[in-house]
Amino acid sequence: MAIDVVQLRADTPGCELVRHFNNAGGSLPPRPVLDAVISHLQREALQGPVEAGNAVGAALDDTYIAAAEMLNCRPEEIAIAESGSRAWSTAFSHFALGNGMFRAGDRILTSASEWAGNYIALLDAARAAGATVELIPTGPDGTPSIDALREMVDERVRLIALTHVAANGGMVNPAAEVGAIARSAGIPFLLDAAQSVGQMKVDVEAIGCDMLTAPGRKFLRAPRGTGLIYIRQSLLEKMRPVLLDNSSGALSDDGRIVFVRDARMLETNENARALRLGLGAAIRYALALDLDAIETRITELAAYLRRQLAGIDRVLLRDQGLRQSGIVSFTLDGLPAVDVRDRLFARQINISVGGAAYTPLDMKARGLSEILRASVHVYNTEREIDELCMALSGIAQRPGH
């Protein structure tokens, strides 16, 4: 399916104002997302927030249906969160509580590209229980070694946690291969899909993960303040809610607490209806474009960007992995990353800076304290990439200006 870039850009008001290459931080939303959010806020102002929410029940339910279609699961296995970070911590907390937390001697396996917040949470839970967090050795290309993972698996491994796409180097980790090992050994598998959902097809059945989390604001182009959680039904049956209210449980006539048995047990009753409608609109927009077509265009644009950057004096590409995503990382020799970002921003070009605090294990291993990150999306063009690279070339030639 071919993507109509002209129509895409017409659908994206921000394209008129900026050259946006910070899609890994947050993408420009399309007009249907803006319309969904703004129109509901107007409805709340004119009708009342509760009344407006009651009127859009079917549309809110469709957000779950759309997310399930996108991830190839059932709507009952989907929960909505307030961010990607909240989604991951909620899924992990419910898993840990529902399985009696971790015990002394247990092992948690993860990778060097894990997001810092995830790693800290894993480490804290493990230390509290006397368990350990161990890193899967990497191959020459930086990706976790599947052979090494296979050798690490034993009866003490209670969880495998993996970041699907590295935030600081564009590497796509071998999630399906990890999932096959996890499923064969009966080990729960938690996948952080923060940078993959929205830029490629993510199929939880093909990957074999038991839990998956993602934000709305990144490649999915949904509003900030939204996130998705997938929990496999077989795992949901072992969980109990961490935060209880009337959306996660009810009181029976005989005084028993009856918990909700679908993924909405992870939610609380109060939430931003407008943002959830925007999330649903973003998912439907991506599905209409076709996720395979989105991935193809992003891959082509990223490859073009890497070729152009490679020709700029003092620019060093920092990407890893045999398979690479739409996130392109690099450094400009001798120049602080923040200065480069700010000078580009002054020219209406958006890129981002990644510091060691975000991905400390990988950055330390590679001797990097910071990187520049340009991440492309379907609405970007080769001309915009040329303009970015011309600006970078000028900065490299006149570093003090």
GROMACS .gro file of C-alpha atoms in nm:
model
  401
    1MET     CA    1   0.000   0.000   0.000
    2ALA     CA    2   0.152   0.331  -0.112
    3ILE     CA    3   0.147   0.626   0.127
    4ASP     CA    4   0.024   0.962  -0.002
    5VAL     CA    5   0.284   1.192   0.153
    6VAL     CA    6   0.117   1.508   0.023
    7GLN     CA    7  -0.208   1.413   0.193
    8LEU     CA    8  -0.021   1.309   0.508
    9ARG     CA    9   0.141   1.649   0.534
   10ALA     CA   10  -0.187   1.823   0.467
   11ASP     CA   11  -0.332   1.621   0.756
   12THR     CA   12  -0.049   1.736   0.985
   13PRO     CA   13  -0.067   2.107   1.072
   14GLY     CA   14   0.277   2.108   1.229
   15CYS     CA   15   0.441   2.033   0.894
   16GLU     CA   16   0.371   2.393   0.791
   17LEU     CA   17   0.585   2.528   1.074
   18VAL     CA   18   0.870   2.289   1.156
   19ARG     CA   19   1.094   2.019   1.015
   20HIS     CA   20   1.023   1.766   1.287
   21PHE     CA   21   1.280   1.493   1.351
   22ASN     CA   22   1.195   1.427   1.715
   23ASN     CA   23   0.935   1.159   1.656
   24ALA     CA   24   1.101   0.927   1.908
   25GLY     CA   25   1.027   1.193   2.168
   26GLY     CA   26   0.685   1.287   2.039
   27SER     CA   27   0.534   1.300   1.690
   28LEU     CA   28   0.323   1.567   1.528
   29PRO     CA   29  -0.041   1.454   1.561
   30PRO     CA   30  -0.266   1.440   1.254
   31ARG     CA   31  -0.580   1.650   1.235
   32PRO     CA   32  -0.821   1.365   1.324
   33VAL     CA   33  -0.643   1.335   1.659
   34LEU     CA   34  -0.664   1.708   1.720
   35ASP     CA   35  -1.031   1.707   1.624
   36ALA     CA   36  -1.110   1.415   1.856
   37VAL     CA   37  -0.947   1.582   2.157
   38ILE     CA   38  -1.064   1.938   2.098
   39SER     CA   39  -1.420   1.848   2.007
   40HIS     CA   40  -1.461   1.644   2.325
   41LEU     CA   41  -1.320   1.923   2.542
   42GLN     CA   42  -1.573   2.155   2.381
   43ARG     CA   43  -1.846   1.900   2.449
   44GLU     CA   44  -1.744   1.885   2.815
   45ALA     CA   45  -1.756   2.265   2.837
   46LEU     CA   46  -2.102   2.284   2.683
   47GLN     CA   47  -2.270   1.972   2.822
   48GLY     CA   48  -2.078   1.889   3.139
   49PRO     CA   49  -1.782   1.649   3.173
   50VAL     CA   50  -1.982   1.350   3.302
   51GLU     CA   51  -2.262   1.394   3.049
   52ALA     CA   52  -2.012   1.433   2.765
   53GLY     CA   53  -1.836   1.115   2.875
   54ASN     CA   54  -2.161   0.924   2.884
   55ALA     CA   55  -2.233   1.030   2.527
   56VAL     CA   56  -1.911   0.883   2.384
   57GLY     CA   57  -1.910   0.539   2.547
   58ALA     CA   58  -1.904   0.353   2.216
   59ALA     CA   59  -1.616   0.564   2.085
   60LEU     CA   60  -1.418   0.503   2.404
   61ASP     CA   61  -1.477   0.129   2.373
   62ASP     CA   62  -1.351   0.149   2.015
   63THR     CA   63  -1.011   0.266   2.142
   64TYR     CA   64  -0.968  -0.075   2.306
   65ILE     CA   65  -1.095  -0.250   1.993
   66ALA     CA   66  -0.856  -0.053   1.771
   67ALA     CA   67  -0.559  -0.119   2.000
   68ALA     CA   68  -0.639  -0.491   2.001
   69GLU     CA   69  -0.658  -0.492   1.622
   70MET     CA   70  -0.322  -0.316   1.601
   71LEU     CA   71  -0.149  -0.555   1.843
   72ASN     CA   72  -0.334  -0.875   1.738
   73CYS     CA   73  -0.496  -0.952   2.071
   74ARG     CA   74  -0.838  -0.926   2.233
   75PRO     CA   75  -0.985  -0.597   2.362
   76GLU     CA   76  -1.014  -0.756   2.706
   77GLU     CA   77  -0.633  -0.780   2.713
   78ILE     CA   78  -0.589  -0.402   2.666
   79ALA     CA   79  -0.566  -0.135   2.935
   80ILE     CA   80  -0.510   0.238   2.883
   81ALA     CA   81  -0.260   0.432   3.093
   82GLU     CA   82  -0.157   0.795   3.133
   83SER     CA   83   0.187   0.754   2.971
   84GLY     CA   84   0.434   0.496   2.851
   85SER     CA   85   0.624   0.511   3.180
   86ARG     CA   86   0.303   0.465   3.376
   87ALA     CA   87   0.205   0.178   3.148
   88TRP     CA   88   0.533  -0.008   3.205
   89SER     CA   89   0.540   0.046   3.581
   90THR     CA   90   0.173  -0.052   3.610
   91ALA     CA   91   0.223  -0.374   3.416
   92PHE     CA   92   0.537  -0.463   3.611
   93SER     CA   93   0.378  -0.383   3.948
   94HIS     CA   94   0.071  -0.593   3.877
   95PHE     CA   95   0.286  -0.881   3.754
   96ALA     CA   96   0.509  -0.871   4.062
   97LEU     CA   97   0.219  -0.848   4.306
   98GLY     CA   98   0.010  -1.109   4.126
   99ASN     CA   99   0.298  -1.355   4.137
  100GLY     CA  100   0.385  -1.301   4.501
  101MET     CA  101   0.673  -1.064   4.421
  102PHE     CA  102   1.017  -1.209   4.365
  103ARG     CA  103   1.192  -1.443   4.606
  104ALA     CA  104   1.553  -1.489   4.712
  105GLY     CA  105   1.750  -1.661   4.440
  106ASP     CA  106   1.516  -1.557   4.158
  107ARG     CA  107   1.665  -1.411   3.841
  108ILE     CA  108   1.542  -1.137   3.608
  109LEU     CA  109   1.698  -1.115   3.263
  110THR     CA  110   1.719  -0.794   3.062
  111SER     CA  111   1.944  -0.621   2.807
  112ALA     CA  112   2.200  -0.342   2.808
  113SER     CA  113   1.969  -0.122   2.599
  114GLU     CA  114   1.698  -0.120   2.866
  115TRP     CA  115   1.548   0.218   2.949
  116ALA     CA  116   1.685   0.353   3.278
  117GLY     CA  117   1.348   0.376   3.450
  118ASN     CA  118   1.271   0.014   3.370
  119TYR     CA  119   1.610  -0.106   3.487
  120ILE     CA  120   1.587   0.084   3.815
  121ALA     CA  121   1.244  -0.068   3.884
  122LEU     CA  122   1.371  -0.418   3.808
  123LEU     CA  123   1.675  -0.367   4.026
  124ASP     CA  124   1.475  -0.227   4.317
  125ALA     CA  125   1.227  -0.515   4.314
  126ALA     CA  126   1.506  -0.770   4.287
  127ARG     CA  127   1.713  -0.623   4.569
  128ALA     CA  128   1.411  -0.609   4.799
  129ALA     CA  129   1.352  -0.982   4.746
  130GLY     CA  130   1.711  -1.104   4.734
  131ALA     CA  131   1.681  -1.173   4.360
  132THR     CA  132   1.921  -1.061   4.086
  133VAL     CA  133   1.898  -0.871   3.759
  134GLU     CA  134   2.131  -1.008   3.492
  135LEU     CA  135   2.218  -0.869   3.150
  136ILE     CA  136   2.196  -1.086   2.841
  137PRO     CA  137   2.537  -1.071   2.669
  138THR     CA  138   2.538  -0.883   2.340
  139GLY     CA  139   2.673  -0.987   2.004
  140PRO     CA  140   2.913  -0.779   1.791
  141ASP     CA  141   2.625  -0.570   1.656
  142GLY     CA  142   2.505  -0.476   2.005
  143THR     CA  143   2.188  -0.686   2.009
  144PRO     CA  144   2.124  -0.946   2.281
  145SER     CA  145   2.274  -1.282   2.193
  146ILE     CA  146   1.997  -1.539   2.148
  147ASP     CA  147   2.242  -1.824   2.205
  148ALA     CA  148   2.360  -1.665   2.529
  149LEU     CA  149   2.001  -1.612   2.643
  150ARG     CA  150   1.920  -1.975   2.577
  151GLU     CA  151   2.212  -2.079   2.797
  152MET     CA  152   2.104  -1.843   3.079
  153VAL     CA  153   1.753  -1.980   3.113
  154ASP     CA  154   1.684  -2.204   3.411
  155GLU     CA  155   1.407  -2.265   3.665
  156ARG     CA  156   1.510  -1.957   3.868
  157VAL     CA  157   1.437  -1.707   3.587
  158ARG     CA  158   1.108  -1.543   3.680
  159LEU     CA  159   1.093  -1.268   3.414
  160ILE     CA  160   1.256  -1.157   3.088
  161ALA     CA  161   1.224  -0.783   3.023
  162LEU     CA  162   1.332  -0.629   2.694
  163THR     CA  163   1.318  -0.292   2.521
  164HIS     CA  164   1.205  -0.358   2.163
  165VAL     CA  165   1.376  -0.060   1.994
  166ALA     CA  166   1.671   0.108   2.162
  167ALA     CA  167   1.604   0.472   2.239
  168ASN     CA  168   1.966   0.579   2.194
  169GLY     CA  169   2.073   0.398   1.882
  170GLY     CA  170   1.783   0.283   1.671
  171MET     CA  171   1.865  -0.086   1.715
  172VAL     CA  172   1.569  -0.324   1.682
  173ASN     CA  173   1.614  -0.603   1.931
  174PRO     CA  174   1.520  -0.964   1.835
  175ALA     CA  175   1.194  -0.966   2.030
  176ALA     CA  176   1.036  -1.264   1.853
  177GLU     CA  177   1.344  -1.480   1.911
  178VAL     CA  178   1.343  -1.383   2.279
  179GLY     CA  179   0.970  -1.453   2.293
  180ALA     CA  180   1.018  -1.803   2.152
  181ILE     CA  181   1.270  -1.887   2.423
  182ALA     CA  182   1.051  -1.736   2.695
  183ARG     CA  183   0.741  -1.922   2.582
  184SER     CA  184   0.924  -2.254   2.548
  185ALA     CA  185   1.055  -2.220   2.905
  186GLY     CA  186   0.727  -2.087   3.047
  187ILE     CA  187   0.889  -1.758   3.154
  188PRO     CA  188   0.679  -1.436   3.144
  189PHE     CA  189   0.811  -1.185   2.891
  190LEU     CA  190   0.762  -0.808   2.933
  191LEU     CA  191   0.828  -0.599   2.619
  192ASP     CA  192   0.874  -0.223   2.627
  193ALA     CA  193   0.747  -0.119   2.283
  194ALA     CA  194   0.779   0.254   2.342
  195GLN     CA  195   0.966   0.315   2.017
  196SER     CA  196   0.817   0.038   1.803
  197VAL     CA  197   0.439   0.076   1.831
  198GLY     CA  198   0.340   0.318   1.557
  199GLN     CA  199   0.648   0.281   1.341
  200MET     CA  200   0.624  -0.091   1.264
  201LYS     CA  201   0.384  -0.381   1.292
  202VAL     CA  202   0.390  -0.516   1.647
  203ASP     CA  203   0.209  -0.849   1.679
  204VAL     CA  204   0.200  -0.987   2.032
  205GLU     CA  205   0.122  -1.338   1.910
  206ALA     CA  206   0.410  -1.342   1.665
  207ILE     CA  207   0.645  -1.193   1.924
  208GLY     CA  208   0.525  -1.415   2.205
  209CYS     CA  209   0.529  -1.152   2.479
  210ASP     CA  210   0.299  -1.178   2.780
  211MET     CA  211   0.302  -0.807   2.856
  212LEU     CA  212   0.363  -0.507   2.632
  213THR     CA  213   0.358  -0.135   2.701
  214ALA     CA  214   0.379   0.174   2.481
  215PRO     CA  215   0.312   0.549   2.501
  216GLY     CA  216   0.075   0.727   2.268
  217ARG     CA  217   0.287   1.036   2.202
  218LYS     CA  218   0.576   0.882   2.012
  219PHE     CA  219   0.542   0.714   1.672
  220LEU     CA  220   0.174   0.644   1.728
  221ARG     CA  221   0.104   1.021   1.703
  222ALA     CA  222  -0.150   1.020   1.986
  223PRO     CA  223  -0.182   1.289   2.254
  224ARG     CA  224   0.072   1.319   2.532
  225GLY     CA  225  -0.074   1.168   2.847
  226THR     CA  226  -0.178   0.837   2.692
  227GLY     CA  227  -0.034   0.486   2.692
  228LEU     CA  228  -0.123   0.125   2.618
  229ILE     CA  229  -0.084  -0.194   2.819
  230TYR     CA  230  -0.130  -0.544   2.682
  231ILE     CA  231  -0.154  -0.835   2.928
  232ARG     CA  232  -0.205  -1.190   2.805
  233GLN     CA  233  -0.525  -1.341   2.945
  234SER     CA  234  -0.346  -1.635   3.104
  235LEU     CA  235  -0.134  -1.389   3.304
  236LEU     CA  236  -0.430  -1.168   3.393
  237GLU     CA  237  -0.587  -1.461   3.573
  238LYS     CA  238  -0.294  -1.465   3.817
  239MET     CA  239  -0.299  -1.091   3.886
  240ARG     CA  240  -0.479  -0.874   4.134
  241PRO     CA  241  -0.516  -0.495   4.117
  242VAL     CA  242  -0.253  -0.277   4.283
  243LEU     CA  243  -0.480   0.028   4.303
  244LEU     CA  244  -0.837  -0.056   4.389
  245ASP     CA  245  -1.148   0.138   4.302
  246ASN     CA  246  -1.487   0.055   4.153
  247SER     CA  247  -1.341   0.001   3.806
  248SER     CA  248  -1.113  -0.279   3.926
  249GLY     CA  249  -1.337  -0.455   4.173
  250ALA     CA  250  -1.685  -0.472   4.323
  251LEU     CA  251  -1.837  -0.573   4.655
  252SER     CA  252  -2.063  -0.879   4.637
  253ASP     CA  253  -2.378  -0.926   4.845
  254ASP     CA  254  -2.195  -1.155   5.085
  255GLY     CA  255  -1.915  -0.904   5.139
  256ARG     CA  256  -1.653  -1.058   4.910
  257ILE     CA  257  -1.442  -0.839   4.680
  258VAL     CA  258  -1.483  -0.956   4.322
  259PHE     CA  259  -1.201  -0.835   4.099
  260VAL     CA  260  -1.240  -0.748   3.734
  261ARG     CA  261  -1.074  -1.025   3.534
  262ASP     CA  262  -0.979  -0.832   3.222
  263ALA     CA  263  -0.698  -0.582   3.167
  264ARG     CA  264  -0.909  -0.291   3.286
  265MET     CA  265  -0.831  -0.406   3.639
  266LEU     CA  266  -0.509  -0.207   3.586
  267GLU     CA  267  -0.704   0.117   3.539
  268THR     CA  268  -0.878   0.355   3.776
  269ASN     CA  269  -1.223   0.495   3.715
  270GLU     CA  270  -1.128   0.857   3.652
  271ASN     CA  271  -0.940   0.941   3.334
  272ALA     CA  272  -0.919   1.196   3.054
  273ARG     CA  273  -1.187   1.098   2.804
  274ALA     CA  274  -1.066   1.351   2.547
  275LEU     CA  275  -0.715   1.205   2.544
  276ARG     CA  276  -0.848   0.850   2.517
  277LEU     CA  277  -1.057   0.951   2.217
  278GLY     CA  278  -0.743   1.105   2.066
  279LEU     CA  279  -0.555   0.781   2.127
  280GLY     CA  280  -0.825   0.586   1.947
  281ALA     CA  281  -0.817   0.830   1.655
  282ALA     CA  282  -0.439   0.794   1.629
  283ILE     CA  283  -0.458   0.416   1.622
  284ARG     CA  284  -0.731   0.419   1.357
  285TYR     CA  285  -0.526   0.666   1.151
  286ALA     CA  286  -0.221   0.437   1.164
  287LEU     CA  287  -0.426   0.131   1.076
  288ALA     CA  288  -0.578   0.311   0.778
  289LEU     CA  289  -0.229   0.397   0.651
  290ASP     CA  290  -0.122   0.031   0.699
  291LEU     CA  291   0.149  -0.051   0.951
  292ASP     CA  292   0.365  -0.233   0.695
  293ALA     CA  293   0.357   0.072   0.468
  294ILE     CA  294   0.448   0.297   0.762
  295GLU     CA  295   0.748   0.080   0.848
  296THR     CA  296   0.865   0.068   0.487
  297ARG     CA  297   0.861   0.445   0.448
  298ILE     CA  298   1.026   0.510   0.785
  299THR     CA  299   1.299   0.256   0.706
  300GLU     CA  300   1.367   0.417   0.368
  301LEU     CA  301   1.381   0.769   0.513
  302ALA     CA  302   1.611   0.659   0.796
  303ALA     CA  303   1.848   0.489   0.552
  304TYR     CA  304   1.856   0.807   0.342
  305LEU     CA  305   1.929   1.015   0.652
  306ARG     CA  306   2.214   0.785   0.757
  307ARG     CA  307   2.371   0.811   0.411
  308GLN     CA  308   2.350   1.191   0.417
  309LEU     CA  309   2.491   1.219   0.768
  310ALA     CA  310   2.782   0.991   0.680
  311GLY     CA  311   2.900   1.252   0.430
  312ILE     CA  312   2.919   1.539   0.680
  313ASP     CA  313   3.259   1.623   0.824
  314ARG     CA  314   3.283   1.566   1.204
  315VAL     CA  315   2.955   1.374   1.221
  316LEU     CA  316   2.986   1.023   1.366
  317LEU     CA  317   2.695   0.781   1.338
  318ARG     CA  318   2.629   0.594   1.663
  319ASP     CA  319   2.365   0.341   1.559
  320GLN     CA  320   2.393  -0.029   1.636
  321GLY     CA  321   2.218  -0.346   1.531
  322LEU     CA  322   2.172  -0.551   1.217
  323ARG     CA  323   1.815  -0.424   1.194
  324GLN     CA  324   1.774  -0.052   1.249
  325SER     CA  325   1.469   0.163   1.309
  326GLY     CA  326   1.370   0.519   1.225
  327ILE     CA  327   1.581   0.651   1.513
  328VAL     CA  328   1.919   0.776   1.389
  329SER     CA  329   2.180   0.861   1.652
  330PHE     CA  330   2.501   1.053   1.598
  331THR     CA  331   2.748   1.294   1.754
  332LEU     CA  332   2.911   1.605   1.612
  333ASP     CA  333   3.275   1.594   1.715
  334GLY     CA  334   3.375   1.872   1.952
  335LEU     CA  335   3.029   2.023   1.996
  336PRO     CA  336   2.794   1.973   2.292
  337ALA     CA  337   2.477   1.799   2.182
  338VAL     CA  338   2.248   2.053   2.351
  339ASP     CA  339   2.413   2.339   2.161
  340VAL     CA  340   2.359   2.162   1.829
  341ARG     CA  341   1.996   2.088   1.914
  342ASP     CA  342   1.928   2.447   2.017
  343ARG     CA  343   2.090   2.593   1.707
  344LEU     CA  344   1.878   2.369   1.487
  345PHE     CA  345   1.565   2.459   1.686
  346ALA     CA  346   1.633   2.825   1.608
  347ARG     CA  347   1.599   2.726   1.241
  348GLN     CA  348   1.268   2.544   1.299
  349ILE     CA  349   1.434   2.201   1.287
  350ASN     CA  350   1.360   1.967   1.577
  351ILE     CA  351   1.593   1.691   1.691
  352SER     CA  352   1.659   1.561   2.044
  353VAL     CA  353   1.945   1.485   2.280
  354GLY     CA  354   1.992   1.153   2.457
  355GLY     CA  355   2.199   1.145   2.773
  356ALA     CA  356   2.360   0.862   2.966
  357ALA     CA  357   2.093   0.898   3.236
  358TYR     CA  358   1.833   0.754   2.998
  359THR     CA  359   2.016   0.443   2.881
  360PRO     CA  360   2.306   0.418   3.127
  361LEU     CA  361   2.415   0.059   3.068
  362ASP     CA  362   2.465   0.087   2.694
  363MET     CA  363   2.601   0.441   2.695
  364LYS     CA  364   2.859   0.359   2.962
  365ALA     CA  365   2.966   0.047   2.776
  366ARG     CA  366   3.024   0.253   2.462
  367GLY     CA  367   3.194   0.542   2.641
  368LEU     CA  368   2.922   0.791   2.544
  369SER     CA  369   2.784   1.064   2.767
  370GLU     CA  370   2.536   1.203   2.513
  371ILE     CA  371   2.408   1.161   2.159
  372LEU     CA  372   2.206   1.356   1.908
  373ARG     CA  373   1.895   1.178   1.786
  374ALA     CA  374   1.704   1.245   1.465
  375SER     CA  375   1.398   1.024   1.427
  376VAL     CA  376   1.192   1.024   1.108
  377HIS     CA  377   0.824   0.959   1.044
  378VAL     CA  378   0.607   0.905   0.739
  379TYR     CA  379   0.534   1.276   0.694
  380ASN     CA  380   0.901   1.370   0.670
  381THR     CA  381   1.051   1.417   0.324
  382GLU     CA  382   1.392   1.377   0.163
  383ARG     CA  383   1.399   1.753   0.114
  384GLU     CA  384   1.356   1.807   0.488
  385ILE     CA  385   1.639   1.562   0.550
  386ASP     CA  386   1.860   1.756   0.308
  387GLU     CA  387   1.777   2.078   0.495
  388LEU     CA  388   1.867   1.917   0.827
  389CYS     CA  389   2.198   1.792   0.691
  390MET     CA  390   2.281   2.128   0.530
  391ALA     CA  391   2.220   2.295   0.866
  392LEU     CA  392   2.440   2.040   1.044
  393SER     CA  393   2.713   2.086   0.786
  394GLY     CA  394   2.706   2.460   0.846
  395ILE     CA  395   2.727   2.412   1.223
  396ALA     CA  396   3.019   2.172   1.180
  397GLN     CA  397   3.206   2.424   0.965
  398ARG     CA  398   3.135   2.719   1.195
  399PRO     CA  399   3.117   2.564   1.542
  400GLY     CA  400   3.131   2.895   1.727
  401HIS     CA  401   2.848   3.064   1.541
   0.00000   0.00000   0.00000
